[in-house]
C-alpha cells in the first residue's frame, strides 16, 4: 500500500495576534493539548504563513517553518510588481481576454480562427491578479493562441494590441514562472515532505541564475 499523508481539520479558531506572544503561545498550547498530546502524540513542526505566530513559536520551545507555497507566492508576486513592462503586459492581456469573454462576436471569431489555423479549441483564460499562477496560465493560453489572437484583435478593432516585443516578453515571463509553478505544485502534493524544501530552494536558485541567459527584457523581475 502506498504511503500517503493523512490530514484532518480538527478545529477553526481565531488567533488574536494583537495580543502578546505569551498569549498566542497559550492559545496554541491549549489546542495542542486538546488535539495532540492528550491523544498520546507529540507536537511536531508547525507550518504557518503568519510571521507573528512563527516568531512566537521559535522564541519558545516549539519549532515552526513558513509555508513554502505562501513564501513562493510572496516572492513571485513581488517580482511581477517590480517591473512596469511586465505589469503593462499583464494589463493588456487581461483586457484582451475580458473583451473576448464579454463579446459573443469575438468568441465566434476566435472559434473560426482556431479552426482555420488548426489551433486547439480552447477559450482564453482570465486571471485573478492576486494569484500569480492564474496569470501564468492566462499568458500561456495567449501564447498558444497567438496567431488567432493577433488577427482577432485587428478584425474586432480592439484598442489593445500585443506587439512583437510584448509577445517576446510574454514568452520570457512564462519561461521564468514555470519552475516556480512546478515547485509550488510539487510541494503542495499530498506526498510532499518538509525534507524537499531545501533541495527545491537550491533548484530554484539555480534556475533563476540560468534565466538571465534564457529570457529577454525581464532582468528586473
Short mmCIF file of C-alpha atoms in Angstrom, two decimals:
data_model
loop_
_atom_site.label_atom_id
_atom_site.label_comp_id
_atom_site.label_asym_id
_atom_site.label_seq_id
_atom_site.Cartn_x
_atom_site.Cartn_y
_atom_site.Cartn_z
CA UNK A 1 0.00 0.00 0.00
CA UNK A 2 1.34 3.38 -0.97
CA UNK A 3 2.14 5.60 1.99
CA UNK A 4 0.16 8.81 1.93
CA UNK A 5 -0.14 11.71 4.28
CA UNK A 6 -3.37 11.93 6.23
CA UNK A 7 -4.89 15.24 7.14
CA UNK A 8 -7.91 16.32 9.11
CA UNK A 9 -9.48 19.63 10.05
CA UNK A 10 -9.64 19.48 13.84
CA UNK A 11 -10.76 22.98 14.71
CA UNK A 12 -11.16 26.51 13.38
CA UNK A 13 -10.39 29.22 15.89
CA UNK A 14 -9.30 32.82 15.79
CA UNK A 15 -5.77 33.67 16.89
CA UNK A 16 -5.56 37.28 18.02
CA UNK A 17 -2.06 38.32 17.01
CA UNK A 18 -2.54 41.76 18.60
CA UNK A 19 -2.11 40.07 21.96
CA UNK A 20 1.32 39.39 23.46
CA UNK A 21 3.39 36.46 22.27
CA UNK A 22 2.77 34.60 25.51
CA UNK A 23 -0.99 34.88 25.00
CA UNK A 24 -0.73 33.43 21.48
CA UNK A 25 1.53 30.67 22.81
CA UNK A 26 -1.08 29.80 25.45
CA UNK A 27 -3.80 29.58 22.82
CA UNK A 28 -1.71 27.24 20.71
CA UNK A 29 -0.70 25.11 23.70
CA UNK A 30 -4.40 24.67 24.58
CA UNK A 31 -5.19 23.43 21.08
CA UNK A 32 -2.20 21.08 21.03
CA UNK A 33 -3.25 19.67 24.39
CA UNK A 34 -6.83 19.18 23.20
CA UNK A 35 -5.97 17.55 19.88
CA UNK A 36 -2.42 16.18 20.04
CA UNK A 37 -0.75 15.50 23.39
CA UNK A 38 -3.94 14.30 25.06
CA UNK A 39 -4.07 11.53 22.43
CA UNK A 40 -0.51 10.45 23.25
CA UNK A 41 1.00 12.14 20.19
CA UNK A 42 3.94 14.53 20.01
CA UNK A 43 3.75 18.06 18.68
CA UNK A 44 5.98 18.31 15.62
CA UNK A 45 6.80 21.29 13.44
CA UNK A 46 4.10 23.90 12.96
CA UNK A 47 3.71 25.25 9.43
CA UNK A 48 2.40 28.82 9.33
CA UNK A 49 2.17 31.73 6.92
CA UNK A 50 1.79 34.19 9.81
CA UNK A 51 5.12 35.85 10.80
CA UNK A 52 3.87 36.78 14.29
CA UNK A 53 2.92 33.20 15.14
CA UNK A 54 6.17 31.92 13.64
CA UNK A 55 8.27 34.28 15.78
CA UNK A 56 6.32 33.37 18.91
CA UNK A 57 6.85 29.65 18.33
CA UNK A 58 10.54 29.97 17.50
CA UNK A 59 11.18 32.12 20.56
CA UNK A 60 9.54 29.48 22.74
CA UNK A 61 10.07 25.75 22.92
CA UNK A 62 8.31 24.94 19.65
CA UNK A 63 9.55 24.82 16.06
CA UNK A 64 7.88 26.40 13.07
CA UNK A 65 8.53 26.83 9.39
CA UNK A 66 6.99 29.18 6.87
CA UNK A 67 4.51 27.71 4.42
CA UNK A 68 6.55 27.05 1.25
CA UNK A 69 3.72 27.78 -1.19
CA UNK A 70 2.86 31.02 0.58
CA UNK A 71 6.52 32.11 0.54
CA UNK A 72 6.82 31.36 -3.18
CA UNK A 73 3.63 33.36 -3.84
CA UNK A 74 5.01 36.36 -1.97
CA UNK A 75 8.33 36.20 -3.86
CA UNK A 76 6.77 35.81 -7.30
CA UNK A 77 4.12 38.46 -6.60
CA UNK A 78 6.81 40.99 -5.67
CA UNK A 79 8.89 40.02 -8.72
CA UNK A 80 5.97 40.62 -11.07
CA UNK A 81 5.25 44.01 -9.47
CA UNK A 82 8.90 45.07 -9.71
CA UNK A 83 8.90 45.64 -13.47
CA UNK A 84 6.47 48.03 -15.13
CA UNK A 85 6.96 46.35 -18.50
CA UNK A 86 5.55 43.11 -17.08
CA UNK A 87 2.70 44.93 -15.34
CA UNK A 88 1.75 46.65 -18.61
CA UNK A 89 1.85 43.32 -20.45
CA UNK A 90 -0.47 41.72 -17.89
CA UNK A 91 -2.84 44.67 -18.10
CA UNK A 92 -3.06 44.36 -21.89
CA UNK A 93 -3.51 40.58 -21.70
CA UNK A 94 -6.34 40.94 -19.16
CA UNK A 95 -8.17 43.48 -21.30
CA UNK A 96 -7.98 41.31 -24.40
CA UNK A 97 -9.20 38.21 -22.55
CA UNK A 98 -12.01 40.19 -20.95
CA UNK A 99 -13.12 41.63 -24.30
CA UNK A 100 -13.30 38.17 -25.85
CA UNK A 101 -15.09 36.81 -22.80
CA UNK A 102 -17.77 39.52 -22.99
CA UNK A 103 -18.27 39.59 -26.76
CA UNK A 104 -20.22 36.79 -28.50
CA UNK A 105 -18.89 38.09 -31.82
CA UNK A 106 -15.28 37.89 -30.64
CA UNK A 107 -15.84 34.39 -29.24
CA UNK A 108 -17.31 33.23 -32.54
CA UNK A 109 -14.44 34.80 -34.47
CA UNK A 110 -11.89 33.14 -32.18
CA UNK A 111 -13.51 29.75 -32.79
CA UNK A 112 -13.45 30.38 -36.55
CA UNK A 113 -9.75 31.30 -36.48
CA UNK A 114 -8.93 28.27 -34.35
CA UNK A 115 -10.49 26.01 -36.96
CA UNK A 116 -8.77 27.86 -39.80
CA UNK A 117 -5.31 27.63 -38.22
CA UNK A 118 -5.79 24.18 -36.63
CA UNK A 119 -5.35 25.58 -33.12
CA UNK A 120 -6.74 23.88 -30.00
CA UNK A 121 -10.35 24.91 -29.41
CA UNK A 122 -9.53 26.42 -26.03
CA UNK A 123 -11.12 29.58 -24.61
CA UNK A 124 -8.92 32.44 -23.44
CA UNK A 125 -8.40 32.48 -19.69
CA UNK A 126 -8.99 35.38 -17.31
CA UNK A 127 -6.64 35.57 -14.37
CA UNK A 128 -7.14 36.59 -10.75
CA UNK A 129 -4.47 39.31 -10.31
CA UNK A 130 -3.76 38.31 -6.71
CA UNK A 131 -2.98 34.72 -7.82
CA UNK A 132 0.15 34.71 -9.96
CA UNK A 133 -0.34 31.14 -11.17
CA UNK A 134 -3.60 32.15 -12.88
CA UNK A 135 -1.69 34.97 -14.61
CA UNK A 136 0.82 32.40 -15.85
CA UNK A 137 -1.97 30.21 -17.23
CA UNK A 138 -3.59 33.24 -18.90
CA UNK A 139 -0.33 34.13 -20.68
CA UNK A 140 0.36 30.52 -21.67
CA UNK A 141 -3.07 30.29 -23.28
CA UNK A 142 -2.50 33.54 -25.18
CA UNK A 143 0.82 32.19 -26.49
CA UNK A 144 -0.93 29.00 -27.58
CA UNK A 145 -3.49 31.10 -29.47
CA UNK A 146 -1.06 33.80 -30.64
CA UNK A 147 -1.90 33.64 -34.35
CA UNK A 148 -5.63 33.77 -33.71
CA UNK A 149 -5.35 36.49 -31.04
CA UNK A 150 -3.35 38.79 -33.31
CA UNK A 151 -5.85 38.51 -36.15
CA UNK A 152 -8.85 38.65 -33.82
CA UNK A 153 -7.61 41.86 -32.18
CA UNK A 154 -7.36 43.61 -35.56
CA UNK A 155 -10.62 42.32 -37.04
CA UNK A 156 -12.62 43.12 -33.89
CA UNK A 157 -10.97 46.56 -33.58
CA UNK A 158 -9.59 46.02 -30.08
CA UNK A 159 -7.92 49.09 -28.62
CA UNK A 160 -5.30 46.78 -27.11
CA UNK A 161 -2.88 45.02 -29.44
CA UNK A 162 0.03 42.83 -28.35
CA UNK A 163 3.21 43.97 -30.08
CA UNK A 164 6.02 41.69 -31.28
CA UNK A 165 8.18 42.84 -28.36
CA UNK A 166 5.38 42.10 -25.91
CA UNK A 167 4.98 38.58 -27.29
CA UNK A 168 8.69 38.01 -26.64
CA UNK A 169 8.38 39.36 -23.10
CA UNK A 170 5.32 37.14 -22.57
CA UNK A 171 7.33 34.10 -23.62
CA UNK A 172 10.10 35.08 -21.19
CA UNK A 173 7.68 35.67 -18.30
CA UNK A 174 6.14 32.23 -18.80
CA UNK A 175 9.57 30.62 -19.02
CA UNK A 176 10.61 32.33 -15.78
CA UNK A 177 7.47 31.42 -13.84
CA UNK A 178 7.18 27.77 -14.86
CA UNK A 179 9.83 26.48 -12.40
CA UNK A 180 8.09 28.26 -9.54
CA UNK A 181 4.72 26.87 -10.58
CA UNK A 182 6.19 23.36 -10.74
CA UNK A 183 7.78 23.80 -7.29
CA UNK A 184 4.51 25.09 -5.83
CA UNK A 185 2.60 22.09 -7.17
CA UNK A 186 5.22 19.54 -6.09
CA UNK A 187 5.48 20.87 -2.53
CA UNK A 188 1.68 21.09 -2.34
CA UNK A 189 1.18 17.42 -3.19
CA UNK A 190 -0.22 15.02 -0.59
CA UNK A 191 3.02 13.04 -0.55
CA UNK A 192 5.34 16.07 -0.18
CA UNK A 193 7.56 16.37 2.90
CA UNK A 194 9.49 19.11 4.67
CA UNK A 195 12.77 17.50 3.54
CA UNK A 196 12.02 18.60 -0.04
CA UNK A 197 12.09 22.32 0.77
CA UNK A 198 15.86 22.88 0.96
CA UNK A 199 16.68 20.94 -2.25
CA UNK A 200 13.81 22.70 -4.03
CA UNK A 201 15.11 26.10 -2.87
CA UNK A 202 18.57 25.29 -4.30
CA UNK A 203 16.99 24.17 -7.57
CA UNK A 204 15.04 27.43 -7.85
CA UNK A 205 18.16 29.49 -7.11
CA UNK A 206 19.95 27.66 -9.92
CA UNK A 207 17.05 28.17 -12.31
CA UNK A 208 16.96 31.90 -11.60
CA UNK A 209 20.67 32.20 -12.44
CA UNK A 210 20.08 30.39 -15.74
CA UNK A 211 17.10 32.58 -16.59
CA UNK A 212 19.29 35.62 -17.16
CA UNK A 213 20.64 33.91 -20.28
CA UNK A 214 17.36 32.33 -21.36
CA UNK A 215 14.96 35.29 -21.22
CA UNK A 216 14.71 38.78 -22.69
CA UNK A 217 13.54 42.04 -21.16
CA UNK A 218 12.70 40.81 -17.65
CA UNK A 219 16.00 41.02 -15.77
CA UNK A 220 14.46 43.27 -13.12
CA UNK A 221 11.69 40.76 -12.50
#
